[in-house]
Amino acid sequence: QVQLVESGGGLVQAGGSLRLSCTASGTIFSIKGMGWYHQTPGKEREWVARISEGGATNLTRRVQGRFTISRDNAKNTVYLYMNSLNPEDTGVYYCFAVHERASRFQLHWGQGTQVTVSS
């Protein structure tokens, strides 16, 4: 019932910035939290950030002070503002959304967007 499409990835030098976007379509009114995961090649997927439907945010310690998550419900979009990027931030960033239907929660994923940080 929910489709997620990410954009904004690319190649950036260390210390640079990127803004990732994830736009949802479908039953938008039923979406609860949204957020981002990061996966480095050869490693497991790591949670990065989340934002509730009311705007409360949480970030993993690794990116606190550098990344910011926000959402624009009018545009059905969640953003990840990434500043002071370093090579460890390289990887695929996946958007997720928690969808409530019939009092049950479902997790939906986007296809991912590649971020490469050069040193």
Tab-separated table of N, CA, C and O in Angstrom:
chain	number	residue	atom	x	y	z
A	1	GLN	N	0.819	-1.212	0.000
A	1	GLN	CA	0.000	0.000	0.000
A	1	GLN	C	0.855	1.266	0.000
A	1	GLN	O	0.316	2.361	-0.236
A	2	VAL	N	2.143	1.139	0.283
A	2	VAL	CA	3.057	2.272	0.340
A	2	VAL	C	4.236	1.996	-0.576
A	2	VAL	O	4.825	0.913	-0.543
A	3	GLN	N	4.575	2.978	-1.381
A	3	GLN	CA	5.743	2.909	-2.242
A	3	GLN	C	6.687	4.051	-1.876
A	3	GLN	O	6.242	5.186	-1.673
A	4	LEU	N	7.979	3.756	-1.805
A	4	LEU	CA	8.984	4.730	-1.415
A	4	LEU	C	10.036	4.836	-2.502
A	4	LEU	O	10.532	3.817	-2.989
A	5	VAL	N	10.381	6.059	-2.870
A	5	VAL	CA	11.387	6.303	-3.888
A	5	VAL	C	12.390	7.308	-3.350
A	5	VAL	O	12.024	8.435	-3.004
A	6	GLU	N	13.663	6.903	-3.285
A	6	GLU	CA	14.718	7.771	-2.791
A	6	GLU	C	15.425	8.480	-3.934
A	6	GLU	O	15.441	8.007	-5.070
A	7	SER	N	16.047	9.604	-3.597
A	7	SER	CA	16.874	10.331	-4.539
A	7	SER	C	17.859	11.181	-3.756
A	7	SER	O	17.727	11.352	-2.544
A	8	GLY	N	18.850	11.721	-4.441
A	8	GLY	CA	19.780	12.645	-3.828
A	8	GLY	C	21.169	12.104	-3.577
A	8	GLY	O	22.062	12.864	-3.181
A	9	GLY	N	21.369	10.815	-3.785
A	9	GLY	CA	22.689	10.258	-3.592
A	9	GLY	C	23.648	10.715	-4.676
A	9	GLY	O	23.255	11.288	-5.690
A	10	GLY	N	24.910	10.454	-4.443
A	10	GLY	CA	25.917	10.835	-5.410
A	10	GLY	C	27.304	10.755	-4.836
A	10	GLY	O	27.528	10.174	-3.771
A	11	LEU	N	28.239	11.337	-5.550
A	11	LEU	CA	29.641	11.366	-5.152
A	11	LEU	C	29.967	12.725	-4.561
A	11	LEU	O	29.666	13.762	-5.160
A	12	VAL	N	30.584	12.722	-3.397
A	12	VAL	CA	30.933	13.957	-2.722
A	12	VAL	C	32.277	13.779	-2.027
A	12	VAL	O	32.630	12.672	-1.607
A	13	GLN	N	33.020	14.847	-1.920
A	13	GLN	CA	34.296	14.808	-1.216
A	13	GLN	C	34.080	14.838	0.288
A	13	GLN	O	33.067	15.329	0.779
A	14	ALA	N	35.035	14.301	1.019
A	14	ALA	CA	34.970	14.346	2.475
A	14	ALA	C	34.788	15.778	2.948
A	14	ALA	O	35.440	16.698	2.457
A	15	GLY	N	33.891	15.947	3.908
A	15	GLY	CA	33.569	17.271	4.408
A	15	GLY	C	32.395	17.920	3.707
A	15	GLY	O	31.888	18.952	4.176
A	16	GLY	N	31.952	17.324	2.620
A	16	GLY	CA	30.849	17.872	1.860
A	16	GLY	C	29.500	17.475	2.415
A	16	GLY	O	29.390	16.823	3.458
A	17	SER	N	28.457	17.857	1.683
A	17	SER	CA	27.092	17.642	2.130
A	17	SER	C	26.232	17.086	1.007
A	17	SER	O	26.492	17.314	-0.179
A	18	LEU	N	25.209	16.357	1.398
A	18	LEU	CA	24.199	15.858	0.488
A	18	LEU	C	22.850	15.902	1.184
A	18	LEU	O	22.778	15.827	2.411
A	19	ARG	N	21.802	16.006	0.391
A	19	ARG	CA	20.453	15.877	0.902
A	19	ARG	C	19.762	14.722	0.206
A	19	ARG	O	19.614	14.728	-1.019
A	20	LEU	N	19.359	13.752	0.985
A	20	LEU	CA	18.604	12.635	0.467
A	20	LEU	C	17.117	12.895	0.646
A	20	LEU	O	16.694	13.473	1.644
A	21	SER	N	16.340	12.461	-0.323
A	21	SER	CA	14.896	12.608	-0.265
A	21	SER	C	14.238	11.256	-0.474
A	21	SER	O	14.754	10.410	-1.205
A	22	CYS	N	13.119	11.077	0.154
A	22	CYS	CA	12.333	9.869	-0.016
A	22	CYS	C	10.874	10.270	-0.076
A	22	CYS	O	10.336	10.821	0.890
A	23	THR	N	10.258	10.003	-1.197
A	23	THR	CA	8.866	10.369	-1.406
A	23	THR	C	7.987	9.131	-1.365
A	23	THR	O	8.281	8.129	-2.017
A	24	ALA	N	6.938	9.220	-0.594
A	24	ALA	CA	6.011	8.112	-0.428
A	24	ALA	C	4.743	8.345	-1.228
A	24	ALA	O	4.281	9.480	-1.383
A	25	SER	N	4.205	7.272	-1.721
A	25	SER	CA	2.922	7.311	-2.396
A	25	SER	C	2.086	6.135	-1.915
A	25	SER	O	2.613	5.148	-1.399
A	26	GLY	N	0.801	6.255	-2.081
A	26	GLY	CA	-0.103	5.231	-1.613
A	26	GLY	C	-0.939	5.746	-0.459
A	26	GLY	O	-1.399	6.882	-0.486
A	27	THR	N	-1.088	4.923	0.548
A	27	THR	CA	-1.901	5.283	1.710
A	27	THR	C	-1.080	6.114	2.683
A	27	THR	O	-0.710	5.658	3.769
A	28	ILE	N	-0.816	7.363	2.299
A	28	ILE	CA	0.060	8.235	3.066
A	28	ILE	C	-0.474	8.501	4.467
A	28	ILE	O	0.292	8.601	5.428
A	29	PHE	N	-1.784	8.607	4.587
A	29	PHE	CA	-2.378	8.952	5.871
A	29	PHE	C	-2.123	7.896	6.935
A	29	PHE	O	-2.249	8.177	8.122
A	30	SER	N	-1.764	6.707	6.529
A	30	SER	CA	-1.541	5.630	7.483
A	30	SER	C	-0.079	5.449	7.856
A	30	SER	O	0.238	4.575	8.660
A	31	ILE	N	0.820	6.256	7.305
A	31	ILE	CA	2.240	6.149	7.607
A	31	ILE	C	2.530	6.721	8.982
A	31	ILE	O	2.100	7.816	9.318
A	32	LYS	N	3.275	5.973	9.766
A	32	LYS	CA	3.703	6.426	11.083
A	32	LYS	C	5.127	6.963	10.978
A	32	LYS	O	5.359	7.995	10.372
A	33	GLY	N	6.082	6.261	11.552
A	33	GLY	CA	7.449	6.716	11.475
A	33	GLY	C	8.080	6.479	10.113
A	33	GLY	O	7.685	5.583	9.363
A	34	MET	N	9.068	7.292	9.801
A	34	MET	CA	9.874	7.119	8.609
A	34	MET	C	11.326	7.315	9.001
A	34	MET	O	11.625	7.884	10.052
A	35	GLY	N	12.225	6.857	8.157
A	35	GLY	CA	13.619	7.036	8.488
A	35	GLY	C	14.542	6.445	7.453
A	35	GLY	O	14.136	6.164	6.316
A	36	TRP	N	15.786	6.259	7.870
A	36	TRP	CA	16.849	5.840	6.969
A	36	TRP	C	17.732	4.795	7.602
A	36	TRP	O	18.037	4.848	8.802
A	37	TYR	N	18.163	3.849	6.786
A	37	TYR	CA	19.189	2.883	7.120
A	37	TYR	C	20.360	3.062	6.173
A	37	TYR	O	20.206	3.573	5.059
A	38	HIS	N	21.509	2.634	6.628
A	38	HIS	CA	22.730	2.711	5.840
A	38	HIS	C	23.376	1.338	5.788
A	38	HIS	O	23.426	0.627	6.795
A	39	GLN	N	23.882	0.981	4.616
A	39	GLN	CA	24.555	-0.299	4.467
A	39	GLN	C	25.845	-0.123	3.688
A	39	GLN	O	25.839	0.333	2.549
A	40	THR	N	26.937	-0.478	4.331
A	40	THR	CA	28.248	-0.493	3.696
A	40	THR	C	28.470	-1.865	3.083
A	40	THR	O	28.090	-2.880	3.679
A	41	PRO	N	29.065	-1.929	1.895
A	41	PRO	CA	29.298	-3.237	1.273
A	41	PRO	C	30.004	-4.205	2.209
A	41	PRO	O	31.014	-3.868	2.825
A	42	GLY	N	29.448	-5.394	2.325
A	42	GLY	CA	30.015	-6.402	3.185
A	42	GLY	C	29.614	-6.321	4.642
A	42	GLY	O	30.041	-7.159	5.438
A	43	LYS	N	28.813	-5.328	5.003
A	43	LYS	CA	28.375	-5.168	6.381
A	43	LYS	C	26.857	-5.170	6.460
A	43	LYS	O	26.169	-4.966	5.468
A	44	GLU	N	26.357	-5.381	7.656
A	44	GLU	CA	24.915	-5.421	7.845
A	44	GLU	C	24.329	-4.021	7.802
A	44	GLU	O	25.019	-3.020	8.012
A	45	ARG	N	23.048	-3.968	7.505
A	45	ARG	CA	22.362	-2.699	7.431
A	45	ARG	C	22.262	-2.065	8.812
A	45	ARG	O	21.903	-2.723	9.791
A	46	GLU	N	22.554	-0.768	8.897
A	46	GLU	CA	22.585	-0.036	10.149
A	46	GLU	C	21.527	1.055	10.156
A	46	GLU	O	21.427	1.845	9.211
A	47	TRP	N	20.772	1.118	11.241
A	47	TRP	CA	19.817	2.195	11.396
A	47	TRP	C	20.542	3.524	11.564
A	47	TRP	O	21.537	3.604	12.286
A	48	VAL	N	20.043	4.557	10.896
A	48	VAL	CA	20.655	5.880	10.941
A	48	VAL	C	19.759	6.903	11.614
A	48	VAL	O	20.200	7.632	12.507
A	49	ALA	N	18.517	6.997	11.182
A	49	ALA	CA	17.652	8.063	11.671
A	49	ALA	C	16.199	7.666	11.517
A	49	ALA	O	15.851	6.853	10.660
A	50	ARG	N	15.380	8.247	12.358
A	50	ARG	CA	13.953	8.065	12.242
A	50	ARG	C	13.252	9.353	12.615
A	50	ARG	O	13.797	10.191	13.337
A	51	ILE	N	12.021	9.505	12.148
A	51	ILE	CA	11.191	10.646	12.499
A	51	ILE	C	9.755	10.167	12.601
A	51	ILE	O	9.255	9.449	11.728
A	52	SER	N	9.102	10.546	13.674
A	52	SER	CA	7.726	10.139	13.887
A	52	SER	C	6.784	10.980	13.040
A	52	SER	O	7.172	11.988	12.445
A	53	GLU	N	5.538	10.569	13.002
A	53	GLU	CA	4.550	11.335	12.258
A	53	GLU	C	4.355	12.722	12.846
A	53	GLU	O	3.920	13.638	12.144
A	54	GLY	N	4.689	12.890	14.126
A	54	GLY	CA	4.589	14.177	14.781
A	54	GLY	C	5.851	15.013	14.718
A	54	GLY	O	5.863	16.150	15.205
A	55	GLY	N	6.920	14.468	14.149
A	55	GLY	CA	8.139	15.231	13.965
A	55	GLY	C	9.242	14.962	14.966
A	55	GLY	O	10.311	15.584	14.881
A	56	ALA	N	9.033	14.068	15.919
A	56	ALA	CA	10.093	13.716	16.851
A	56	ALA	C	11.171	12.918	16.128
A	56	ALA	O	10.866	12.007	15.358
A	57	THR	N	12.432	13.243	16.381
A	57	THR	CA	13.533	12.636	15.641
A	57	THR	C	14.492	11.894	16.550
A	57	THR	O	14.641	12.210	17.734
A	58	ASN	N	15.156	10.920	15.972
A	58	ASN	CA	16.219	10.181	16.633
A	58	ASN	C	17.293	9.875	15.603
A	58	ASN	O	16.989	9.542	14.461
A	59	LEU	N	18.526	9.980	16.031
A	59	LEU	CA	19.667	9.717	15.168
A	59	LEU	C	20.643	8.805	15.880
A	59	LEU	O	20.822	8.898	17.099
A	60	THR	N	21.279	7.939	15.119
A	60	THR	CA	22.312	7.112	15.707
A	60	THR	C	23.489	7.983	16.124
A	60	THR	O	23.745	9.035	15.528
A	61	ARG	N	24.171	7.557	17.169
A	61	ARG	CA	25.260	8.348	17.736
A	61	ARG	C	26.308	8.727	16.700
A	61	ARG	O	26.875	9.827	16.745
A	62	ARG	N	26.551	7.834	15.754
A	62	ARG	CA	27.596	8.055	14.764
A	62	ARG	C	27.383	9.311	13.937
A	62	ARG	O	28.351	9.938	13.500
A	63	VAL	N	26.120	9.714	13.717
A	63	VAL	CA	25.842	10.841	12.839
A	63	VAL	C	25.290	12.048	13.573
A	63	VAL	O	25.040	13.083	12.937
A	64	GLN	N	25.114	11.951	14.875
A	64	GLN	CA	24.607	13.084	15.637
A	64	GLN	C	25.545	14.268	15.507
A	64	GLN	O	26.761	14.132	15.602
A	65	GLY	N	24.957	15.439	15.277
A	65	GLY	CA	25.739	16.638	15.059
A	65	GLY	C	26.110	16.868	13.617
A	65	GLY	O	26.591	17.952	13.273
A	66	ARG	N	25.900	15.861	12.765
A	66	ARG	CA	26.231	15.992	11.348
A	66	ARG	C	25.010	15.829	10.449
A	66	ARG	O	24.905	16.503	9.427
A	67	PHE	N	24.111	14.927	10.809
A	67	PHE	CA	22.934	14.648	9.997
A	67	PHE	C	21.683	15.201	10.662
A	67	PHE	O	21.602	15.289	11.895
A	68	THR	N	20.705	15.526	9.847
A	68	THR	CA	19.410	15.971	10.323
A	68	THR	C	18.325	15.300	9.494
A	68	THR	O	18.434	15.222	8.271
A	69	ILE	N	17.301	14.816	10.163
A	69	ILE	CA	16.170	14.219	9.465
A	69	ILE	C	14.955	15.117	9.641
A	69	ILE	O	14.742	15.686	10.712
A	70	SER	N	14.175	15.254	8.594
A	70	SER	CA	12.960	16.043	8.648
A	70	SER	C	11.950	15.441	7.685
A	70	SER	O	12.285	14.579	6.872
A	71	ARG	N	10.723	15.897	7.782
A	71	ARG	CA	9.698	15.413	6.863
A	71	ARG	C	8.758	16.547	6.510
A	71	ARG	O	8.530	17.461	7.303
A	72	ASP	N	8.223	16.466	5.316
A	72	ASP	CA	7.247	17.419	4.815
A	72	ASP	C	6.018	16.607	4.444
A	72	ASP	O	5.969	15.989	3.376
A	73	ASN	N	5.060	16.583	5.331
A	73	ASN	CA	3.887	15.746	5.107
A	73	ASN	C	3.062	16.213	3.914
A	73	ASN	O	2.401	15.401	3.260
A	74	ALA	N	3.094	17.514	3.629
A	74	ALA	CA	2.358	18.021	2.477
A	74	ALA	C	2.920	17.471	1.177
A	74	ALA	O	2.186	17.316	0.194
A	75	LYS	N	4.217	17.179	1.160
A	75	LYS	CA	4.866	16.624	-0.023
A	75	LYS	C	5.106	15.125	0.090
A	75	LYS	O	5.711	14.533	-0.804
A	76	ASN	N	4.670	14.543	1.196
A	76	ASN	CA	4.836	13.104	1.426
A	76	ASN	C	6.297	12.692	1.316
A	76	ASN	O	6.624	11.649	0.737
A	77	THR	N	7.166	13.494	1.890
A	77	THR	CA	8.596	13.307	1.710
A	77	THR	C	9.343	13.399	3.032
A	77	THR	O	9.029	14.248	3.872
A	78	VAL	N	10.321	12.530	3.200
A	78	VAL	CA	11.244	12.599	4.316
A	78	VAL	C	12.623	12.905	3.760
A	78	VAL	O	12.993	12.437	2.677
A	79	TYR	N	13.388	13.712	4.492
A	79	TYR	CA	14.704	14.138	4.054
A	79	TYR	C	15.761	13.702	5.051
A	79	TYR	O	15.506	13.583	6.245
A	80	LEU	N	16.956	13.494	4.553
A	80	LEU	CA	18.119	13.306	5.386
A	80	LEU	C	19.185	14.287	4.919
A	80	LEU	O	19.726	14.142	3.821
A	81	TYR	N	19.449	15.284	5.748
A	81	TYR	CA	20.486	16.260	5.460
A	81	TYR	C	21.788	15.752	6.059
A	81	TYR	O	21.894	15.572	7.270
A	82	MET	N	22.766	15.536	5.213
A	82	MET	CA	24.034	14.967	5.628
A	82	MET	C	25.131	15.998	5.439
A	82	MET	O	25.385	16.447	4.318
A	83	ASN	N	25.765	16.366	6.525
A	83	ASN	CA	26.850	17.337	6.513
A	83	ASN	C	28.127	16.693	7.046
A	83	ASN	O	28.091	15.667	7.718
A	84	SER	N	29.241	17.330	6.755
A	84	SER	CA	30.540	16.856	7.222
A	84	SER	C	30.726	15.369	6.933
A	84	SER	O	31.131	14.589	7.796
A	85	LEU	N	30.434	14.989	5.723
A	85	LEU	CA	30.508	13.586	5.340
A	85	LEU	C	31.945	13.078	5.375
A	85	LEU	O	32.886	13.812	5.072
A	86	ASN	N	32.087	11.829	5.750
A	86	ASN	CA	33.388	11.179	5.753
A	86	ASN	C	33.276	9.849	5.016
A	86	ASN	O	32.174	9.373	4.736
A	87	PRO	N	34.392	9.239	4.664
A	87	PRO	CA	34.333	8.003	3.879
A	87	PRO	C	33.535	6.880	4.539
A	87	PRO	O	32.994	6.023	3.835
A	88	GLU	N	33.441	6.881	5.861
A	88	GLU	CA	32.657	5.861	6.550
A	88	GLU	C	31.165	5.996	6.285
A	88	GLU	O	30.398	5.067	6.562
A	89	ASP	N	30.743	7.139	5.767
A	89	ASP	CA	29.344	7.337	5.423
A	89	ASP	C	28.991	6.741	4.064
A	89	ASP	O	27.820	6.713	3.684
A	90	THR	N	29.982	6.296	3.340
A	90	THR	CA	29.755	5.691	2.034
A	90	THR	C	28.877	4.452	2.151
A	90	THR	O	29.003	3.669	3.095
A	91	GLY	N	27.989	4.290	1.206
A	91	GLY	CA	27.132	3.125	1.178
A	91	GLY	C	25.785	3.461	0.581
A	91	GLY	O	25.564	4.552	0.063
A	92	VAL	N	24.899	2.508	0.669
A	92	VAL	CA	23.547	2.685	0.169
A	92	VAL	C	22.646	3.099	1.319
A	92	VAL	O	22.654	2.471	2.384
A	93	TYR	N	21.881	4.136	1.106
A	93	TYR	CA	20.932	4.616	2.098
A	93	TYR	C	19.526	4.214	1.672
A	93	TYR	O	19.081	4.527	0.570
A	94	TYR	N	18.856	3.510	2.565
A	94	TYR	CA	17.521	3.003	2.310
A	94	TYR	C	16.509	3.740	3.168
A	94	TYR	O	16.680	3.857	4.380
A	95	CYS	N	15.486	4.224	2.544
A	95	CYS	CA	14.383	4.847	3.249
A	95	CYS	C	13.414	3.776	3.728
A	95	CYS	O	13.179	2.791	3.033
A	96	PHE	N	12.866	3.962	4.915
A	96	PHE	CA	11.831	3.054	5.398
A	96	PHE	C	10.636	3.843	5.916
A	96	PHE	O	10.753	5.006	6.301
A	97	ALA	N	9.515	3.188	5.914
A	97	ALA	CA	8.297	3.765	6.454
A	97	ALA	C	7.519	2.682	7.171
A	97	ALA	O	7.435	1.551	6.688
A	98	VAL	N	6.978	3.044	8.314
A	98	VAL	CA	6.131	2.138	9.066
A	98	VAL	C	4.690	2.483	8.749
A	98	VAL	O	4.255	3.617	8.961
A	99	HIS	N	3.988	1.517	8.227
A	99	HIS	CA	2.619	1.701	7.776
A	99	HIS	C	1.684	0.931	8.690
A	99	HIS	O	1.868	-0.273	8.905
A	100	GLU	N	0.702	1.622	9.233
A	100	GLU	CA	-0.289	0.972	10.084
A	100	GLU	C	-1.541	0.689	9.272
A	100	GLU	O	-2.098	1.575	8.631
A	101	ARG	N	-1.967	-0.548	9.317
A	101	ARG	CA	-3.177	-0.949	8.642
A	101	ARG	C	-3.885	-1.975	9.501
A	101	ARG	O	-3.293	-2.973	9.897
A	102	ALA	N	-5.148	-1.688	9.792
A	102	ALA	CA	-5.949	-2.567	10.640
A	102	ALA	C	-5.244	-2.831	11.973
A	102	ALA	O	-5.212	-3.965	12.452
A	103	SER	N	-4.663	-1.774	12.542
A	103	SER	CA	-3.972	-1.836	13.828
A	103	SER	C	-2.743	-2.731	13.800
A	103	SER	O	-2.270	-3.184	14.843
A	104	ARG	N	-2.206	-2.996	12.624
A	104	ARG	CA	-0.991	-3.766	12.468
A	104	ARG	C	0.049	-2.920	11.749
A	104	ARG	O	-0.281	-2.082	10.910
A	105	PHE	N	1.303	-3.146	12.087
A	105	PHE	CA	2.389	-2.365	11.508
A	105	PHE	C	3.119	-3.159	10.430
A	105	PHE	O	3.415	-4.340	10.600
A	106	GLN	N	3.398	-2.489	9.337
A	106	GLN	CA	4.158	-3.067	8.248
A	106	GLN	C	5.334	-2.162	7.921
A	106	GLN	O	5.217	-0.942	7.969
A	107	LEU	N	6.452	-2.757	7.596
A	107	LEU	CA	7.655	-2.017	7.262
A	107	LEU	C	7.864	-2.039	5.758
A	107	LEU	O	7.888	-3.104	5.140
A	108	HIS	N	8.018	-0.860	5.180
A	108	HIS	CA	8.242	-0.721	3.749
A	108	HIS	C	9.606	-0.092	3.504
A	108	HIS	O	10.065	0.753	4.275
A	109	TRP	N	10.231	-0.493	2.408
A	109	TRP	CA	11.566	-0.033	2.058
A	109	TRP	C	11.597	0.570	0.674
A	109	TRP	O	10.895	0.122	-0.236
A	110	GLY	N	12.439	1.590	0.517
A	110	GLY	CA	12.743	2.089	-0.803
A	110	GLY	C	13.834	1.254	-1.440
A	110	GLY	O	14.366	0.311	-0.837
A	111	GLN	N	14.187	1.591	-2.666
A	111	GLN	CA	15.175	0.799	-3.395
A	111	GLN	C	16.609	1.173	-3.037
A	111	GLN	O	17.538	0.439	-3.382
A	112	GLY	N	16.793	2.283	-2.360
A	112	GLY	CA	18.110	2.723	-1.947
A	112	GLY	C	18.720	3.731	-2.895
A	112	GLY	O	18.425	3.742	-4.089
A	113	THR	N	19.576	4.577	-2.349
A	113	THR	CA	20.323	5.532	-3.147
A	113	THR	C	21.775	5.504	-2.692
A	113	THR	O	22.071	5.489	-1.496
A	114	GLN	N	22.682	5.482	-3.651
A	114	GLN	CA	24.103	5.315	-3.364
A	114	GLN	C	24.739	6.639	-2.977
A	114	GLN	O	24.564	7.657	-3.653
A	115	VAL	N	25.500	6.617	-1.891
A	115	VAL	CA	26.303	7.755	-1.461
A	115	VAL	C	27.755	7.311	-1.418
A	115	VAL	O	28.086	6.309	-0.782
A	116	THR	N	28.607	8.047	-2.092
A	116	THR	CA	30.029	7.751	-2.097
A	116	THR	C	30.790	8.991	-1.655
A	116	THR	O	30.656	10.054	-2.264
A	117	VAL	N	31.570	8.841	-0.604
A	117	VAL	CA	32.353	9.945	-0.060
A	117	VAL	C	33.822	9.641	-0.305
A	117	VAL	O	34.350	8.642	0.194
A	118	SER	N	34.472	10.488	-1.063
A	118	SER	CA	35.873	10.298	-1.389
A	118	SER	C	36.757	11.013	-0.380
A	118	SER	O	36.396	12.072	0.156
A	119	SER	N	37.921	10.445	-0.120
A	119	SER	CA	38.855	11.022	0.829
A	119	SER	C	39.915	11.844	0.129
A	119	SER	O	40.007	11.854	-1.103
